[in-house]
Short mmCIF file of C-alpha atoms in Angstrom, two decimals:
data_model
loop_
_atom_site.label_atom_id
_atom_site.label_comp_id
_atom_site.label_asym_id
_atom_site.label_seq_id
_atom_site.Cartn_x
_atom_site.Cartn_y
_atom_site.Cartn_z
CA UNK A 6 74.68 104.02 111.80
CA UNK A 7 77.29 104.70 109.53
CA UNK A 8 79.14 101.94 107.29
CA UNK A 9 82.64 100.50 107.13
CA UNK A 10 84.02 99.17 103.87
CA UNK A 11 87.46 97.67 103.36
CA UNK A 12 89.61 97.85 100.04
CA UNK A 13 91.65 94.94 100.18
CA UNK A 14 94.62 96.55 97.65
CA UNK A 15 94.51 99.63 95.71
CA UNK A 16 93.96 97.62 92.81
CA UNK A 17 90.40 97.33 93.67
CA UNK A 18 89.91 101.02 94.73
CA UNK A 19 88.10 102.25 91.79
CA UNK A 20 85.07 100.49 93.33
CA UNK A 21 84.97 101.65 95.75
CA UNK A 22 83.45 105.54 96.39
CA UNK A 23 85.92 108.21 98.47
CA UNK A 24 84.06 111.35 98.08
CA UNK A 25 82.68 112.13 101.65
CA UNK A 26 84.27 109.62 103.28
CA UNK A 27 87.06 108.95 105.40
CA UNK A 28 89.95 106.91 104.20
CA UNK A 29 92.21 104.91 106.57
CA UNK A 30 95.39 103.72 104.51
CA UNK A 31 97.14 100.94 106.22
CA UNK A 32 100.35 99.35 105.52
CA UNK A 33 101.21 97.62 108.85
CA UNK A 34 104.23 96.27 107.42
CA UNK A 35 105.77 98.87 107.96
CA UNK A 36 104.94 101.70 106.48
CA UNK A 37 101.91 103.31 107.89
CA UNK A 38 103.71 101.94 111.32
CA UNK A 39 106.93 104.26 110.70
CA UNK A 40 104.37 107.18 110.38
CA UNK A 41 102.40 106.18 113.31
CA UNK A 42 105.44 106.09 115.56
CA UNK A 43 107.87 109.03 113.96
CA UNK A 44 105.01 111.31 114.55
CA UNK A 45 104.42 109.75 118.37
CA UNK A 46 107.74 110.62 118.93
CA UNK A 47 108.05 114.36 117.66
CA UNK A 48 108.67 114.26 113.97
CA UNK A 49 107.10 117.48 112.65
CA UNK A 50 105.86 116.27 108.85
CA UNK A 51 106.22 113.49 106.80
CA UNK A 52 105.81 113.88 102.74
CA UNK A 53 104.94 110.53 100.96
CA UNK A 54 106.29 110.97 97.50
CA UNK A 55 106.23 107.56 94.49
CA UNK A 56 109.60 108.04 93.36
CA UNK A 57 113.33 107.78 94.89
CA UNK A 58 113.84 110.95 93.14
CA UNK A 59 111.16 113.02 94.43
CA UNK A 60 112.53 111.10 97.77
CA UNK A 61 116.37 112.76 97.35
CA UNK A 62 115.03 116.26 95.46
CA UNK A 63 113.48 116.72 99.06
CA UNK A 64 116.30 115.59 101.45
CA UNK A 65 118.37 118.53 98.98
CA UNK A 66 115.79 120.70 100.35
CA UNK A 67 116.85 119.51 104.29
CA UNK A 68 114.42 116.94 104.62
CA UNK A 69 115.44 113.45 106.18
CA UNK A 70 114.77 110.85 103.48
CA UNK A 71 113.36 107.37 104.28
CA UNK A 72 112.05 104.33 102.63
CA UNK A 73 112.66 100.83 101.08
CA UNK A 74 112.24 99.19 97.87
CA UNK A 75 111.66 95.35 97.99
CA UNK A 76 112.11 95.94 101.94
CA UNK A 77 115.63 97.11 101.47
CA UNK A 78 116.94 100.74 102.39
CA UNK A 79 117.12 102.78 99.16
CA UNK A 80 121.13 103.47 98.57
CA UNK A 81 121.39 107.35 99.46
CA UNK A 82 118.52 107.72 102.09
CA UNK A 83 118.75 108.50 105.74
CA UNK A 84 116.81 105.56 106.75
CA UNK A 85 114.86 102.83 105.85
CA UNK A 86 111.23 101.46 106.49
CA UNK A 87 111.62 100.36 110.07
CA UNK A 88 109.53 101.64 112.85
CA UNK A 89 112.39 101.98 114.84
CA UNK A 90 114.78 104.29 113.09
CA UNK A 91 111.66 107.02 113.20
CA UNK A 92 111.99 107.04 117.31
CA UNK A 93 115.18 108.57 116.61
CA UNK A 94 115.76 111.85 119.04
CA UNK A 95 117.59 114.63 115.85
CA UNK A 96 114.30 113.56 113.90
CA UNK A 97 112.15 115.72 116.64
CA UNK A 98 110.74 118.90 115.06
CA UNK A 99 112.21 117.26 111.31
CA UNK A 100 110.66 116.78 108.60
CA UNK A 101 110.71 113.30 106.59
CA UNK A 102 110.29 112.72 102.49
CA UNK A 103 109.48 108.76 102.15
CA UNK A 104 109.17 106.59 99.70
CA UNK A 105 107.83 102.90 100.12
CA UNK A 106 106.99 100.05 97.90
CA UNK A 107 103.06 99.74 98.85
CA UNK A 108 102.59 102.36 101.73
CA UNK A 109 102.70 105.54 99.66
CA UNK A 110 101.13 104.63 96.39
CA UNK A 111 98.17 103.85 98.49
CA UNK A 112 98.28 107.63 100.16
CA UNK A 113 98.39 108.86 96.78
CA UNK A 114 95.11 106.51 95.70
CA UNK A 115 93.00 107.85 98.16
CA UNK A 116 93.28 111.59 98.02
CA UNK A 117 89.27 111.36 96.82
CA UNK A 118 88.20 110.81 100.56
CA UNK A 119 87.33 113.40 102.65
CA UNK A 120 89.99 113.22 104.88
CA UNK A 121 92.70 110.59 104.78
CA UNK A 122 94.43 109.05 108.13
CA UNK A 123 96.91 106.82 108.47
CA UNK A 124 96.31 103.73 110.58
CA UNK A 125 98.62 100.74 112.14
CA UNK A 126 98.15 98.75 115.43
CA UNK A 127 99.68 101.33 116.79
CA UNK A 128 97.47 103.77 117.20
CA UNK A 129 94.23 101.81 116.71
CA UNK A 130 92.25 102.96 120.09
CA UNK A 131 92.92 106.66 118.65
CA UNK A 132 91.75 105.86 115.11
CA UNK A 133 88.14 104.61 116.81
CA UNK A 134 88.53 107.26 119.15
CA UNK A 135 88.08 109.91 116.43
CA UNK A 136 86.24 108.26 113.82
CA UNK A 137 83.24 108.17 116.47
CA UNK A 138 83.02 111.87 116.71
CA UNK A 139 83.64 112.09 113.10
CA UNK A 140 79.67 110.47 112.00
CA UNK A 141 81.33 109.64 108.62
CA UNK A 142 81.37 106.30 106.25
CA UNK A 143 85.13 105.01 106.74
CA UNK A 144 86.70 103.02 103.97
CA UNK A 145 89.33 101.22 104.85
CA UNK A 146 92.33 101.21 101.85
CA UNK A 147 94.65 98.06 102.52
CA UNK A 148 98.41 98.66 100.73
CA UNK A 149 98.50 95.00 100.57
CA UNK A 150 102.01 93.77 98.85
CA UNK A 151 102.32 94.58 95.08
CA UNK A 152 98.44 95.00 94.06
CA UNK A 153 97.83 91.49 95.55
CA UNK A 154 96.03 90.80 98.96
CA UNK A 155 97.88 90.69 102.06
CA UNK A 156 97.24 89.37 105.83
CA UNK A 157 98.21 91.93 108.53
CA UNK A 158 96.33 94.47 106.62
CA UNK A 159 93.21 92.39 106.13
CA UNK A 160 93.45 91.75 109.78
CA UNK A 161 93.70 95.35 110.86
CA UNK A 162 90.49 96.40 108.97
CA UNK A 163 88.72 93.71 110.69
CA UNK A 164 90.19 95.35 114.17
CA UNK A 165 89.20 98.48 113.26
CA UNK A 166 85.43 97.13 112.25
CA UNK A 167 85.22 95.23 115.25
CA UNK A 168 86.20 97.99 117.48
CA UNK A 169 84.03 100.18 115.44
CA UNK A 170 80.90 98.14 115.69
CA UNK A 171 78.54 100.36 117.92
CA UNK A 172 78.95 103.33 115.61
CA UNK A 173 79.73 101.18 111.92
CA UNK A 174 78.27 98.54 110.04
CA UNK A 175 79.98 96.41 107.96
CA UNK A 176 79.45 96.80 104.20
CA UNK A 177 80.13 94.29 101.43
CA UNK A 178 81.61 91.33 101.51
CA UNK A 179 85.69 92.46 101.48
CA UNK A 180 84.50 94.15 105.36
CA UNK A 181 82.92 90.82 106.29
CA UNK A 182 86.11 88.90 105.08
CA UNK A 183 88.30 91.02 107.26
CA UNK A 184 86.13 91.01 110.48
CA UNK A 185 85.86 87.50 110.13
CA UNK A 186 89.92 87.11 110.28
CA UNK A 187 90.11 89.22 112.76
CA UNK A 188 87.60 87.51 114.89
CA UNK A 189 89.18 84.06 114.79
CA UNK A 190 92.43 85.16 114.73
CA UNK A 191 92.35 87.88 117.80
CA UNK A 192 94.04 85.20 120.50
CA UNK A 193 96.69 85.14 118.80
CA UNK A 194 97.44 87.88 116.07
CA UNK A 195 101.18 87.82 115.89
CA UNK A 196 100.85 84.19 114.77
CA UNK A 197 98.71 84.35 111.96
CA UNK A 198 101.10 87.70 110.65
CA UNK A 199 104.10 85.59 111.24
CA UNK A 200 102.29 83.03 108.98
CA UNK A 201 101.87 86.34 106.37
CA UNK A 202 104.29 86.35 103.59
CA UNK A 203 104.96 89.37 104.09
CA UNK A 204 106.52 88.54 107.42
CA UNK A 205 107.89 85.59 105.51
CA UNK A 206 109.77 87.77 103.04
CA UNK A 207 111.04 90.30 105.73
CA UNK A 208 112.51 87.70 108.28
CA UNK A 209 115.08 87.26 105.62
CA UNK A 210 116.00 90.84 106.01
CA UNK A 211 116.15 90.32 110.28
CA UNK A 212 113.21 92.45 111.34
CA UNK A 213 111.83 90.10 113.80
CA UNK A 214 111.44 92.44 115.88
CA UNK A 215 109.87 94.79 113.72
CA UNK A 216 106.92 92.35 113.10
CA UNK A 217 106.26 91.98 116.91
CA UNK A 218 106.61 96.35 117.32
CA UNK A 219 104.03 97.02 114.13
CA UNK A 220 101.59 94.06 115.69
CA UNK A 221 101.39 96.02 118.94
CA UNK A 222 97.85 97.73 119.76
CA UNK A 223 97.19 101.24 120.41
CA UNK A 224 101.05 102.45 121.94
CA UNK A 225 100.55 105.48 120.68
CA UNK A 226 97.70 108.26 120.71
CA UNK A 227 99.35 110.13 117.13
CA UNK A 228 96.98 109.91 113.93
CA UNK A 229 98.64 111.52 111.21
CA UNK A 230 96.65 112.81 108.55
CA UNK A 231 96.95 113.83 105.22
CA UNK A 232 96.59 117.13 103.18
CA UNK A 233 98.44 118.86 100.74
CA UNK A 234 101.13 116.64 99.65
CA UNK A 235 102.02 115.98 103.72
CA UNK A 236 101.08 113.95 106.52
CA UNK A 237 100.62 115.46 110.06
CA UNK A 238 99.48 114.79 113.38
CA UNK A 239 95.48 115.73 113.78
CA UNK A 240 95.76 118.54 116.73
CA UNK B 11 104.24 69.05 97.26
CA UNK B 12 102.39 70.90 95.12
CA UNK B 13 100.82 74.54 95.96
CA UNK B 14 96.82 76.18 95.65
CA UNK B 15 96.50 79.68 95.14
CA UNK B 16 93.58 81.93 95.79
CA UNK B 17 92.66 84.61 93.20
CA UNK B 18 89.53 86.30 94.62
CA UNK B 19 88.33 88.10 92.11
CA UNK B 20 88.71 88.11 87.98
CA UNK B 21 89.84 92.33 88.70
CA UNK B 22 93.39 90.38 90.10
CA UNK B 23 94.08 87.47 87.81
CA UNK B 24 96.73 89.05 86.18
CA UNK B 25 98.77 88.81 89.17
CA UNK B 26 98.62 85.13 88.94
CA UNK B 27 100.45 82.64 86.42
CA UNK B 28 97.73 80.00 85.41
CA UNK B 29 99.99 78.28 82.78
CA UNK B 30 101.00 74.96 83.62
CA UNK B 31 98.53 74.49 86.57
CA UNK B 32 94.41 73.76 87.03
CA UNK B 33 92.58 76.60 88.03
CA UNK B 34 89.26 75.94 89.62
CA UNK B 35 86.59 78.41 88.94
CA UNK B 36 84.34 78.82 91.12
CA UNK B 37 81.16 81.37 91.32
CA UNK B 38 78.52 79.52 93.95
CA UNK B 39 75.47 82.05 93.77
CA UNK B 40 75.08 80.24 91.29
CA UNK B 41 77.09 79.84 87.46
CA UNK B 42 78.82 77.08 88.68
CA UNK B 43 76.68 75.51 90.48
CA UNK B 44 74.41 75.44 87.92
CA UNK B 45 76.53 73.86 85.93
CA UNK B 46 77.81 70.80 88.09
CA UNK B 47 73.72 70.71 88.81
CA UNK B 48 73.00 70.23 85.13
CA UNK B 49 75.92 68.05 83.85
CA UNK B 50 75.09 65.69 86.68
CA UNK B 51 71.80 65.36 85.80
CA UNK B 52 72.83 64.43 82.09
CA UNK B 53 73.00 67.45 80.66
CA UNK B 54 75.56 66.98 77.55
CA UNK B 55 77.70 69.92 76.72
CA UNK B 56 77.12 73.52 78.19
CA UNK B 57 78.89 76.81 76.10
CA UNK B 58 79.59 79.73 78.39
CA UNK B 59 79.70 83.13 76.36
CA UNK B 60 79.84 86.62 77.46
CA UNK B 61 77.05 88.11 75.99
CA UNK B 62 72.99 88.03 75.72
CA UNK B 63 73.26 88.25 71.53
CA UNK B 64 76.03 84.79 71.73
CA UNK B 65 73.31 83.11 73.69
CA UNK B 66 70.40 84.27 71.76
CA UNK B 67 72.44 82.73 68.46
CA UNK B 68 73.10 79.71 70.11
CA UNK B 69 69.68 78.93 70.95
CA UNK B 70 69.17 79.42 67.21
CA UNK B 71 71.10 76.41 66.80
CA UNK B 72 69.18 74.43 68.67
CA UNK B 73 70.90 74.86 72.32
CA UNK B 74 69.04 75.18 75.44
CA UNK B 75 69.56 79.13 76.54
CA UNK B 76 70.13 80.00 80.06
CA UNK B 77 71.17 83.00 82.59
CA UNK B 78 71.05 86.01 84.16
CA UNK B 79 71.90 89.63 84.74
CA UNK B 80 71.64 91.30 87.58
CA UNK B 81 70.37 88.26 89.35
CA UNK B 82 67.31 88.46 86.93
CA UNK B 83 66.47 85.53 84.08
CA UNK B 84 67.42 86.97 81.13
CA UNK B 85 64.00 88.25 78.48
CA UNK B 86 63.97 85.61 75.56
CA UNK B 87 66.28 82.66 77.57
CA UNK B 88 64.50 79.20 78.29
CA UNK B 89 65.86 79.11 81.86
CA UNK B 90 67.42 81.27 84.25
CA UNK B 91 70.15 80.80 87.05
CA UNK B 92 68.86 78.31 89.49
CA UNK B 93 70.04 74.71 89.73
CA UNK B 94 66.35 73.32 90.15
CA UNK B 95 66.15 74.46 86.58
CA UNK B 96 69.15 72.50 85.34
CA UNK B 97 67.61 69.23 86.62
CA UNK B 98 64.96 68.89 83.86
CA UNK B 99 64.66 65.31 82.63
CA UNK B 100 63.91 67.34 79.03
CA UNK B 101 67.44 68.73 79.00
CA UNK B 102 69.42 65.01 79.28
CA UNK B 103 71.36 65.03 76.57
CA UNK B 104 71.17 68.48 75.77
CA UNK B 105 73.34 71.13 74.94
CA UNK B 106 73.03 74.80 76.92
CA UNK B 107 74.26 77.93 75.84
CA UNK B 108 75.15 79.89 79.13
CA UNK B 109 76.05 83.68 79.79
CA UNK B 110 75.99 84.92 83.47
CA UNK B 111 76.97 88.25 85.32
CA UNK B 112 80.19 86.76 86.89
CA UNK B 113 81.20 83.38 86.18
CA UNK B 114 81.42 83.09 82.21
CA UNK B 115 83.76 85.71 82.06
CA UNK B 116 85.87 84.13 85.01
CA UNK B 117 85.45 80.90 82.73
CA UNK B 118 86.73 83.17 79.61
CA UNK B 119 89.40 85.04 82.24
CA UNK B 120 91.29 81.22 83.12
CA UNK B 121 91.96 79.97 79.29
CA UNK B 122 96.25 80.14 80.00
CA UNK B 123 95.84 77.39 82.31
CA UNK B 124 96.80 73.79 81.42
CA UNK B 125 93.31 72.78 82.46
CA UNK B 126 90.08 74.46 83.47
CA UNK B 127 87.55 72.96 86.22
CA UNK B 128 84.15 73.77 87.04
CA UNK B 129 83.91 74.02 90.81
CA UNK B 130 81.15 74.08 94.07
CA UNK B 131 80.79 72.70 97.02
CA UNK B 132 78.29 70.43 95.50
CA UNK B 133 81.52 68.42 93.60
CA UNK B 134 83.94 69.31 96.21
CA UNK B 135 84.74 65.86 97.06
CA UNK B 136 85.55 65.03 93.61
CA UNK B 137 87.76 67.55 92.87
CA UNK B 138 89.90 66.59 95.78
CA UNK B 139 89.90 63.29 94.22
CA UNK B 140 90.61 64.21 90.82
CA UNK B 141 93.08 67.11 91.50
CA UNK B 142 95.46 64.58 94.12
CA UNK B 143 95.69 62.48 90.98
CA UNK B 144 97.13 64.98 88.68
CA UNK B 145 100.16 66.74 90.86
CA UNK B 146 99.63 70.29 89.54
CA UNK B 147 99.78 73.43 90.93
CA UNK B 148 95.90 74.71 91.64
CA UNK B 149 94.72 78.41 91.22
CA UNK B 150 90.92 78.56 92.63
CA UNK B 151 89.73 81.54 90.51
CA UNK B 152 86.70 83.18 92.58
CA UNK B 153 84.24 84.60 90.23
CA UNK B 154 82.99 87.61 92.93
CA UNK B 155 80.81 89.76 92.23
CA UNK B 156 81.01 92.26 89.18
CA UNK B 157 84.81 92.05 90.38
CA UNK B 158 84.42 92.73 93.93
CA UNK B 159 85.41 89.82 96.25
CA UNK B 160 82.80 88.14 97.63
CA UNK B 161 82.29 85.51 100.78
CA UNK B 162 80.89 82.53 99.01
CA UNK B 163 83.45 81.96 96.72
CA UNK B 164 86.04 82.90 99.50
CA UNK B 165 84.50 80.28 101.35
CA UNK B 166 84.52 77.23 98.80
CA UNK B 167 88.38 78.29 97.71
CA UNK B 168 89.23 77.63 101.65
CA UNK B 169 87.31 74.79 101.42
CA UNK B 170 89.15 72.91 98.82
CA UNK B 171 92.65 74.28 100.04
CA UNK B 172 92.07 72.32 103.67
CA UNK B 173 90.18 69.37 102.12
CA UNK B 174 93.57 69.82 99.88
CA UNK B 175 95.95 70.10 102.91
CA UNK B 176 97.92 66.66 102.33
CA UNK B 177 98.87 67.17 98.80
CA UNK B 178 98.66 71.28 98.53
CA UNK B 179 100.43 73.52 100.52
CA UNK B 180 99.10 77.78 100.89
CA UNK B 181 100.55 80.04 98.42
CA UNK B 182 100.18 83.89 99.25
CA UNK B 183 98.06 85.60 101.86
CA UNK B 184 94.97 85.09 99.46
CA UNK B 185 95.42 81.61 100.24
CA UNK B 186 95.75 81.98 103.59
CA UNK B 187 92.31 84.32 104.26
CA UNK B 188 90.29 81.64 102.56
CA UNK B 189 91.31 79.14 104.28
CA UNK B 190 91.14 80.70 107.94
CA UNK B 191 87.81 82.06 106.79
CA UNK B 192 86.52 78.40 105.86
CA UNK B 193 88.50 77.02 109.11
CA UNK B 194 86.90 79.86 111.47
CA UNK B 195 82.91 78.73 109.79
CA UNK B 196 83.10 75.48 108.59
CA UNK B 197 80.46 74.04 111.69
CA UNK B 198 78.23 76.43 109.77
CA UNK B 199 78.48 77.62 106.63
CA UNK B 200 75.23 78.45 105.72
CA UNK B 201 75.10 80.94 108.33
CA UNK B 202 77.76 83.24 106.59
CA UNK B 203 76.74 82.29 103.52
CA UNK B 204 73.71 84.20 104.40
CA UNK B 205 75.48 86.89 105.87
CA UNK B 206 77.02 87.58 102.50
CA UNK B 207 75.84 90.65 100.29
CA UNK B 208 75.44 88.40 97.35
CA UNK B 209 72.73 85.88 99.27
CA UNK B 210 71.09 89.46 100.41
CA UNK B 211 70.81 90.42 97.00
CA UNK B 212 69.20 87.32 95.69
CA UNK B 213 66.91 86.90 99.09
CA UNK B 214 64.97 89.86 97.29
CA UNK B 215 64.92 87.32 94.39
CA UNK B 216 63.17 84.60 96.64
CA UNK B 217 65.82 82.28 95.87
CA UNK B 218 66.38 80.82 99.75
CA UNK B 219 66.24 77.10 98.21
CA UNK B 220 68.90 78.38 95.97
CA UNK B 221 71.30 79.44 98.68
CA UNK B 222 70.94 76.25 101.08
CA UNK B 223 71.59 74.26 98.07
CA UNK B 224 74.33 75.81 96.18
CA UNK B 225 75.77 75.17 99.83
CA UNK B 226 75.16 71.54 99.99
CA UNK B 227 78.71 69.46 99.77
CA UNK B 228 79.73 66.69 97.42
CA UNK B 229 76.14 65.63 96.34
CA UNK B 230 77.63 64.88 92.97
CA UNK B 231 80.81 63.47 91.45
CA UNK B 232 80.69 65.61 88.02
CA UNK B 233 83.51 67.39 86.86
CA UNK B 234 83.01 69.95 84.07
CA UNK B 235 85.67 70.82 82.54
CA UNK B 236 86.26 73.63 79.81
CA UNK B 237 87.52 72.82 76.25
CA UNK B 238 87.21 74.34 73.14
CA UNK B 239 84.65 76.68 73.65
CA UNK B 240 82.57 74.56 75.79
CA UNK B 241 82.12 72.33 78.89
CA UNK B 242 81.80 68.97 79.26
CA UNK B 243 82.25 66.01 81.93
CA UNK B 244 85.32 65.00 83.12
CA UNK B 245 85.21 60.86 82.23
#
């Protein structure tokens, strides 16, 4: 059996060990969603940079530029953060530079791992699907909100371990934590995110509706993956 | 209404403002335990410090020494980390000099707040008690485990925030995974308890007595509190 371990926010990642591993960064609200869906629906490469600047440098190359700060568009970029600008029909074959709050810096963070893939509800039954031909450890890396703890992430490591359980075992306490939410919470998983304050903070900005999309399970079959400074779809 | 706050390991404090509120620290296998254990049984002051050589000088003085690294009594102390050991009729009146892996230095971590308690399911009932008398904003600072989160502590902080419920509402997601954890195993907590890494360490230790009793609730009503250097019962 391999193991599963979950960093709950990046601020904890230096104890965790990457090297010969596989990393699955999550950010269900929203980012790791828009990636998840842009790339279901055709976009060719997305390029997670920190900065706004890096962000606009690469849209003056031709790239469409997305991303939020606080959960708000950045002034100048194509689009924002929500899952449901990136099913737009022009982005197919595009390329897309973004730059979120959590999402990215967590990317970044993880670049020790073997391989890095990005995971959401979305495309959970394709994440499990691969990772049990893979015969690796998996850490999952949690983007939380701001270096602190957050819910819908917690709760989608504890999907993945529970869905992983014939091939992983959970290890340490962090994995334990999250399967544990997950398994008392799996009823009813849009209430508990609703109850998130994450959701809490982005129903002031109206995206209801993206909280309900980024909760839904395994819509899509895409896992993008990262290497050399961009995301793409695993072929 | 007032708010409690979860800080789950001493790695995230700094995220947290402690000034002007109580934080409650907690580290169940088994600082704090030990230290409600002892101070109920008479025990007069006890001095957490961060290192062996602080201890060792202590003892000079007079104090009782106690603790552990690694799980393991430390060479040259008079006791180590179990409660049993803090129930000596010898030590009534006593002071002990304390220095443990985890929950000194989550002791030595809370100092901004207004007021520092000493907290484990064996004085949970008096802290609610206390803490609904003083109106303050609560922090439950988790000690972990060399500053990885860990399920004990998880467990007591969700414990307090629903025995809490009437006079403390959640604050950040934190908050709200302790809580659902403690909701989702409250019928039996001794059975995650045991699940958790830390009680699989210290099984090796043959400490089982250790584990069911650190998990015992509200067997006494002692408060320590931290002051100047040192802790002593709440009167």
């Amino acid at each position: 059996m391999n193991v599963i371990e979950v960093c709950l926010t990046p601020e904890l990642i230096h104890q965790y060990t990457l090297q010969g591993k596989i990393a699955v960064v999550v950010d269900i609200f929203r980012a790791t969603s828009c990636m998840v869906t842009g790339m279901a629906h055709g976009v060719k490469s997305i390029h997670p940079v920190a900065s706004v600047e890096e962000c606009l440098a690469l849209g003056q190359q031709g790239m469409v530029t997305a991303g939020e700060r606080g959960g708000i568009k950045v002034d100048g970029f194509t689009i924002g953060n929500s899952p449901f600008e990136y099913m737009q029909e022009e982005f197919k074959g595009q390329s897309i530079a973004v730059s979120t709050t959590n999402g990215t810096k967590t990317i970044l963070a993880s670049t020790d791992a073997d391989e890095i893939l990005i995971g959401a509800f979305l495309n959970l039954q394709a994440l499990v699907d691969y990772i049990t031909t893979q015969r690796k450890d998996v850490v999952v890396h949690c983007a939380g909100w701001k270096g602190t703890v957050n819910i819908e992430d917690t709760l989608f490591a504890g999907a993945l371990a529970s869905a992983l359980a014939d091939s992983h075992t959970l290890s340490g306490d962090a994995a334990l934590l999250a399967f544990e939410l997950y398994e008392a919470n799996q009823s009813d998983l849009l209430k508990i995110a609703r109850a998130s304050s994450h959701a809490q903070r982005l129903s002031g900005f109206g995206v209801e509706k993206d909280i309900e999309f980024c909760m839904d399970q395994s819509l899509y079959t895409a896992i993008p993956t990262y290497n050399n400074g961009c995301l793409k779809v695993i072929s």
